Short mmCIF file of C-alpha atoms and ligand atoms in Angstrom, two decimals:
data_model
loop_
_atom_site.label_atom_id
_atom_site.label_comp_id
_atom_site.label_asym_id
_atom_site.label_seq_id
_atom_site.Cartn_x
_atom_site.Cartn_y
_atom_site.Cartn_z
CA MET A 1 -30.96 -15.39 -7.10
CA ASN A 2 -32.14 -15.24 -3.81
CA HIS A 3 -32.53 -11.73 -2.63
CA ALA A 4 -34.93 -12.32 -0.39
CA SER A 5 -32.58 -14.45 2.04
CA GLU A 6 -29.87 -11.89 1.35
CA ALA A 7 -32.32 -9.57 2.29
CA ALA A 8 -32.74 -11.91 5.62
CA LEU A 9 -29.22 -12.33 6.44
CA THR A 10 -28.58 -8.08 6.61
CA ASP A 11 -31.39 -7.52 9.01
CA ARG A 12 -30.29 -10.76 11.09
CA VAL A 13 -26.68 -9.44 11.06
CA LEU A 14 -28.40 -6.19 12.15
CA ALA A 15 -29.89 -7.74 14.30
CA GLN A 16 -27.27 -8.67 16.09
CA TYR A 17 -25.97 -5.50 16.81
CA ARG A 18 -29.49 -3.23 18.19
CA ASN A 19 -28.33 -3.58 21.52
CA THR A 20 -24.41 -1.84 21.18
CA PRO A 21 -25.20 0.07 24.39
CA ASP A 22 -23.18 3.26 23.08
CA PRO A 23 -25.78 5.22 20.87
CA ARG A 24 -23.45 6.72 18.66
CA LEU A 25 -21.62 3.33 17.63
CA ARG A 26 -24.91 1.45 17.45
CA GLN A 27 -26.21 4.07 14.72
CA ILE A 28 -22.72 3.84 13.06
CA LEU A 29 -22.82 -0.44 13.35
CA SER A 30 -25.74 -0.26 11.70
CA SER A 31 -25.42 2.30 8.79
CA LEU A 32 -21.45 0.66 8.39
CA ILE A 33 -23.26 -2.86 7.68
CA THR A 34 -26.63 -1.37 5.60
CA HIS A 35 -23.80 -0.73 3.20
CA LEU A 36 -21.16 -2.82 3.39
CA HIS A 37 -23.47 -5.33 2.25
CA GLY A 38 -26.09 -2.63 -0.22
CA PHE A 39 -21.85 -2.45 -2.06
CA ALA A 40 -21.34 -6.54 -2.23
CA ARG A 41 -25.21 -6.80 -2.87
CA GLU A 42 -24.96 -4.32 -5.66
CA THR A 43 -21.78 -5.42 -7.09
CA GLY A 44 -22.31 -9.28 -6.52
CA LEU A 45 -19.16 -8.65 -5.10
CA THR A 46 -17.47 -13.21 -5.94
CA PHE A 47 -15.82 -14.83 -3.72
CA ALA A 48 -12.18 -13.70 -5.63
CA GLU A 49 -13.44 -10.25 -5.70
CA TRP A 50 -13.97 -10.50 -1.74
CA GLN A 51 -10.36 -12.06 -0.96
CA GLN A 52 -8.49 -9.74 -3.66
CA GLY A 53 -10.06 -6.66 -1.25
CA ILE A 54 -9.04 -7.94 2.05
CA ALA A 55 -5.40 -8.84 0.29
CA PHE A 56 -5.54 -5.43 -0.56
CA LEU A 57 -6.29 -4.34 2.86
CA THR A 58 -3.83 -6.05 4.35
CA ARG A 59 -1.12 -5.15 2.82
CA VAL A 60 -2.49 -1.02 3.27
CA GLY A 61 -2.09 -2.04 7.20
CA GLN A 62 1.58 -3.71 6.47
CA MET A 63 2.75 -0.61 5.09
CA CYS A 64 1.80 1.15 7.88
CA THR A 65 4.73 2.82 10.37
CA GLY A 66 5.11 4.84 12.92
CA ASP A 67 6.00 7.47 9.68
CA ARG A 68 3.85 5.96 6.90
CA GLN A 69 0.29 5.62 7.32
CA GLU A 70 -0.99 3.67 4.32
CA PHE A 71 -4.82 4.10 5.20
CA ILE A 72 -5.22 7.59 5.97
CA LEU A 73 -3.64 8.15 2.63
CA LEU A 74 -6.23 5.37 1.24
CA SER A 75 -9.29 7.25 2.79
CA ASP A 76 -7.62 10.76 0.59
CA VAL A 77 -7.71 9.27 -2.88
CA LEU A 78 -10.57 7.75 -2.66
CA GLY A 79 -12.34 11.24 -1.08
CA LEU A 80 -12.95 10.22 2.15
CA SER A 81 -11.20 12.33 4.25
CA MET A 82 -12.26 15.54 2.71
CA LEU A 83 -15.88 14.78 2.69
CA VAL A 84 -15.18 14.32 7.09
CA ASP A 85 -13.77 17.42 6.53
CA THR A 86 -16.73 19.14 4.53
CA ILE A 87 -19.20 17.16 7.00
CA ASP A 88 -17.14 18.08 10.56
CA HIS A 89 -17.26 22.02 9.44
CA ARG A 90 -21.30 21.83 8.47
CA ASN A 91 -21.11 25.25 10.79
CA ALA A 92 -18.24 27.24 9.53
CA ASP A 93 -19.49 30.70 10.65
CA GLY A 94 -18.22 32.25 8.46
CA ALA A 95 -14.65 31.35 8.83
CA SER A 96 -12.15 30.48 6.13
CA GLU A 97 -12.50 27.52 4.37
CA SER A 98 -10.69 24.33 5.87
CA THR A 99 -9.26 21.70 4.04
CA ILE A 100 -7.54 17.88 4.94
CA LEU A 101 -4.16 17.70 7.88
CA GLY A 102 -1.99 15.49 5.20
CA PRO A 103 1.08 13.29 6.62
CA PHE A 104 3.76 15.71 7.23
CA PHE A 105 2.48 18.07 9.74
CA VAL A 106 4.83 17.69 13.20
CA GLU A 107 3.74 18.67 16.35
CA ASP A 108 7.22 20.08 16.89
CA ALA A 109 7.90 22.51 14.02
CA PRO A 110 11.09 25.23 15.21
CA ASP A 111 9.97 28.32 16.60
CA LEU A 112 10.32 31.82 14.26
CA PRO A 113 10.05 35.74 14.29
CA ILE A 114 8.11 37.40 12.51
CA ASP A 115 9.99 38.46 8.84
CA ALA A 116 12.11 35.42 9.39
CA ALA A 117 13.04 32.89 6.35
CA MET A 118 12.35 29.37 6.88
CA ASP A 119 14.15 28.35 3.43
CA ALA A 120 16.91 27.55 5.11
CA GLY A 121 19.17 27.77 2.33
CA GLN A 122 16.32 25.81 0.03
CA SER A 123 16.76 26.30 -3.51
CA GLY A 124 13.39 27.72 -5.32
CA VAL A 125 12.11 31.02 -6.06
CA PRO A 126 11.78 33.26 -2.81
CA LEU A 127 8.58 33.55 -1.84
CA ARG A 128 7.11 36.73 0.96
CA VAL A 129 4.16 35.30 2.63
CA THR A 130 1.87 38.00 4.65
CA ILE A 131 -1.18 37.38 6.25
CA ASP A 132 -3.53 38.31 8.18
CA VAL A 133 -5.92 36.90 11.12
CA LYS A 134 -9.08 37.95 11.88
CA GLY A 135 -11.79 36.35 14.22
CA GLY A 136 -15.28 35.95 13.63
CA GLU A 137 -16.49 39.97 14.03
CA GLY A 138 -13.31 41.14 11.67
CA GLN A 139 -11.51 42.30 14.72
CA PRO A 140 -7.41 41.11 14.31
CA LEU A 141 -6.39 38.05 16.57
CA PRO A 142 -2.84 38.69 17.97
CA ASP A 143 -0.86 36.43 19.53
CA ALA A 144 -2.31 33.18 17.49
CA GLU A 145 -0.40 30.47 16.58
CA VAL A 146 0.40 29.72 13.10
CA ILE A 147 2.39 27.19 11.86
CA VAL A 148 3.38 26.83 8.36
CA TRP A 149 4.67 23.45 6.07
CA HIS A 150 5.25 22.88 2.85
CA SER A 151 7.39 20.55 0.24
CA ASP A 152 11.40 22.20 -1.29
CA ASN A 153 11.58 22.29 -4.88
CA ASP A 154 11.87 18.57 -5.21
CA GLY A 155 8.29 18.23 -3.66
CA LEU A 156 9.88 16.64 -1.03
CA TYR A 157 8.87 17.37 2.22
CA ASP A 158 11.71 17.92 5.05
CA ILE A 159 10.57 14.36 6.72
CA GLN A 160 10.66 12.57 3.56
CA HIS A 161 14.64 12.96 3.85
CA GLU A 162 17.07 10.18 5.64
CA ALA A 163 16.47 10.63 9.00
CA GLY A 164 19.08 13.50 10.37
CA SER A 165 18.45 16.04 7.91
CA GLY A 166 16.56 17.95 10.36
CA TYR A 167 13.00 20.73 10.21
CA PHE A 168 13.18 22.85 7.46
CA LEU A 169 10.80 24.94 5.40
CA ARG A 170 8.40 24.58 8.26
CA GLY A 171 7.91 26.39 11.18
CA ARG A 172 5.51 28.00 14.03
CA PHE A 173 5.03 32.15 14.16
CA ARG A 174 3.17 33.59 16.65
CA THR A 175 0.69 36.89 14.73
CA ASP A 176 1.49 40.32 15.88
CA ALA A 177 -0.72 43.23 17.36
CA GLN A 178 -2.47 43.70 14.62
CA GLY A 179 -3.31 40.20 13.68
CA CYS A 180 -0.13 40.49 10.62
CA LEU A 181 2.14 37.92 10.28
CA ARG A 182 5.01 37.96 7.70
CA PHE A 183 8.00 35.68 6.94
CA TRP A 184 9.75 33.96 4.07
CA THR A 185 10.51 30.73 1.82
CA ILE A 186 10.21 29.55 -1.20
CA THR A 187 7.54 28.72 -3.48
CA PRO A 188 6.90 24.78 -3.73
CA PRO A 189 6.40 22.78 -6.84
CA PRO A 190 3.01 20.56 -6.95
CA TYR A 191 4.25 16.58 -5.38
CA PRO A 192 2.90 13.79 -5.83
CA ILE A 193 1.91 12.25 -2.67
CA PRO A 194 3.62 8.94 -1.50
CA ASP A 195 2.77 6.01 -3.92
CA ASP A 196 5.71 3.22 -3.71
CA GLY A 197 2.62 1.42 -2.36
CA PRO A 198 -0.64 -0.38 -2.36
CA VAL A 199 -2.54 3.61 -2.61
CA GLY A 200 -0.32 3.83 -5.69
CA ASP A 201 -1.24 0.45 -7.10
CA LEU A 202 -4.36 1.46 -6.70
CA LEU A 203 -4.28 4.59 -8.18
CA GLY A 204 -2.10 2.86 -11.54
CA LEU A 205 -5.06 0.48 -11.97
CA ALA A 206 -7.78 3.32 -11.72
CA GLY A 207 -6.00 5.44 -14.09
CA ARG A 208 -5.59 8.00 -11.84
CA HIS A 209 -2.35 10.49 -11.00
CA PRO A 210 -0.93 10.88 -8.02
CA TRP A 211 0.15 14.96 -8.00
CA ARG A 212 -1.05 17.58 -5.87
CA PRO A 213 -0.92 21.29 -6.64
CA ALA A 214 0.71 23.28 -5.37
CA HIS A 215 0.33 24.82 -1.63
CA VAL A 216 1.68 26.12 1.78
CA HIS A 217 0.04 24.38 4.38
CA PHE A 218 -1.61 25.96 7.57
CA LEU A 219 -2.31 25.44 10.72
CA ILE A 220 -3.82 28.38 12.89
CA ALA A 221 -4.40 28.70 16.57
CA ALA A 222 -6.08 31.25 18.83
CA GLU A 223 -7.40 31.21 22.04
CA GLN A 224 -11.44 30.93 21.84
CA HIS A 225 -10.87 30.28 18.71
CA ARG A 226 -11.83 26.76 16.22
CA THR A 227 -7.96 25.85 14.82
CA LEU A 228 -8.50 26.17 11.30
CA VAL A 229 -6.39 23.64 9.07
CA THR A 230 -5.79 24.53 5.49
CA HIS A 231 -3.78 24.67 2.09
CA LEU A 232 -3.48 27.82 -0.23
CA PHE A 233 -2.58 26.89 -3.49
CA ILE A 234 -0.95 28.90 -5.95
CA GLY A 235 -3.27 29.65 -8.22
CA GLY A 236 -2.56 29.17 -12.10
CA GLY A 237 -0.23 26.11 -11.23
CA ASP A 238 -1.06 22.22 -12.19
CA TYR A 239 -3.00 19.77 -11.58
CA LEU A 240 -5.77 22.54 -9.13
CA ASP A 241 -8.68 19.84 -10.87
CA SER A 242 -7.56 16.95 -10.54
CA ASP A 243 -5.89 16.89 -6.70
CA VAL A 244 -5.16 13.06 -5.63
CA VAL A 245 -6.48 13.80 -2.91
CA PHE A 246 -9.76 16.17 -3.27
CA GLY A 247 -8.37 18.97 -0.91
CA VAL A 248 -8.44 21.77 -3.26
CA LYS A 249 -11.08 24.65 -2.12
CA GLN A 250 -12.36 27.54 -4.26
CA GLY A 251 -11.50 30.38 -2.07
CA LEU A 252 -8.19 28.49 -1.14
CA VAL A 253 -6.59 29.00 -4.82
CA VAL A 254 -4.11 32.64 -4.50
CA ASP A 255 -3.12 34.03 -7.22
CA LEU A 256 1.01 34.75 -6.95
CA GLU A 257 2.04 38.42 -6.86
CA ARG A 258 5.64 37.88 -9.19
CA HIS A 259 8.06 39.97 -9.10
CA ALA A 260 11.51 40.24 -11.52
CA ALA A 261 14.90 39.91 -10.23
CA GLY A 262 15.89 42.76 -7.44
CA ARG A 263 15.73 43.74 -4.51
CA ALA A 264 12.02 43.01 -2.12
CA PRO A 265 11.16 46.15 -0.12
CA ASP A 266 13.75 44.47 2.88
CA GLY A 267 16.53 44.38 0.96
CA ARG A 268 16.66 40.74 0.53
CA ASP A 269 18.37 39.91 -2.59
CA CYS A 270 16.70 37.99 -4.99
CA PRO A 271 18.78 37.29 -8.42
CA GLN A 272 15.90 34.66 -9.10
CA GLY A 273 12.54 36.69 -8.56
CA TRP A 274 10.66 37.22 -5.90
CA ASN A 275 7.18 35.90 -5.33
CA CYS A 276 4.13 37.65 -3.32
CA LEU A 277 1.25 35.43 -1.61
CA SER A 278 -1.41 37.42 0.75
CA TYR A 279 -4.02 36.08 2.78
CA ASN A 280 -6.59 37.16 5.05
CA PHE A 281 -7.54 34.06 7.62
CA CYS A 282 -11.29 34.55 9.76
CA LEU A 283 -11.44 31.41 12.68
CA ALA A 284 -14.77 30.93 13.60
CA PRO A 285 -15.21 31.42 17.15
CA SER A 286 -14.96 27.95 19.68
CA ALA A 287 -18.57 26.62 20.79
C1 LIG B 301 -0.11 16.63 1.99
O1 LIG B 301 -0.29 17.67 1.33
O2 LIG B 301 0.97 17.17 2.24
C2 LIG B 301 -0.60 15.70 1.29
C3 LIG B 301 -2.31 15.29 1.67
C4 LIG B 301 -2.43 13.81 1.34
C5 LIG B 301 -1.68 12.86 1.18
C6 LIG B 301 -0.68 13.21 1.05
C7 LIG B 301 0.23 14.33 1.59
FE1 LIG B 302 1.08 19.31 1.53
#
């Protein structure tokens, strides 16, 4: 073993990147090379293992399409996406906690009025969502844009269904003069991330399950405030301690208020019973 020449090789590579003009790129490349070489040295990476790794990453790339981003999924299951999100919110100034965006956000969710039902006849236990959106001083934020999306009762998002099935279980709302928003939907279940590709194979090799705990996604944007991308997780459900993409933060887990079969206060008939999800979101002022 010649540790001296291994270290000398790393030094020679670093030297070749030392004149990268952009200072941030120079810092990132230097750290990347240092850690990548350190990883290979520490594990004693063999040529055959390097080839396996390259073949795996090639499959990840080949799995990517306009609708499927297997590299982000890989970053998600390795915890890198959550780490970057956490680093990006080091100075969150008392804002509500963020979590990852995920692959099922779309830009053009349908506009819906307050009190609308976004379930479009989907089966599931009705869920009444009530949220407040406040700024850093606790002031209500009227006219904030709130984009909401979640899976159906089978754990699939609308865009995972065949083309032409349209959008459902998603909507774009605006808060009222008091910074409040209410809407109806259905109570989502836990679901597995797409695991029919190389990332799913990796999870299998690692003995990990592909499940996410039940959640509703929110993207909240208000003038002069930092946009919040987050979820609310349904308290007491499965996988809260083992989310495949490490997205759970304790402050985002909310217990539902569960109601027996009957009429909700707004007159909606709920023969299966209904649930209430309430939360106060706080946005940080933009820099
Ligand atoms: C999601 O919650 O929609 C999601 C996040 C990361 C990977 C797959 C799905
Ligand atoms: Fe999701």
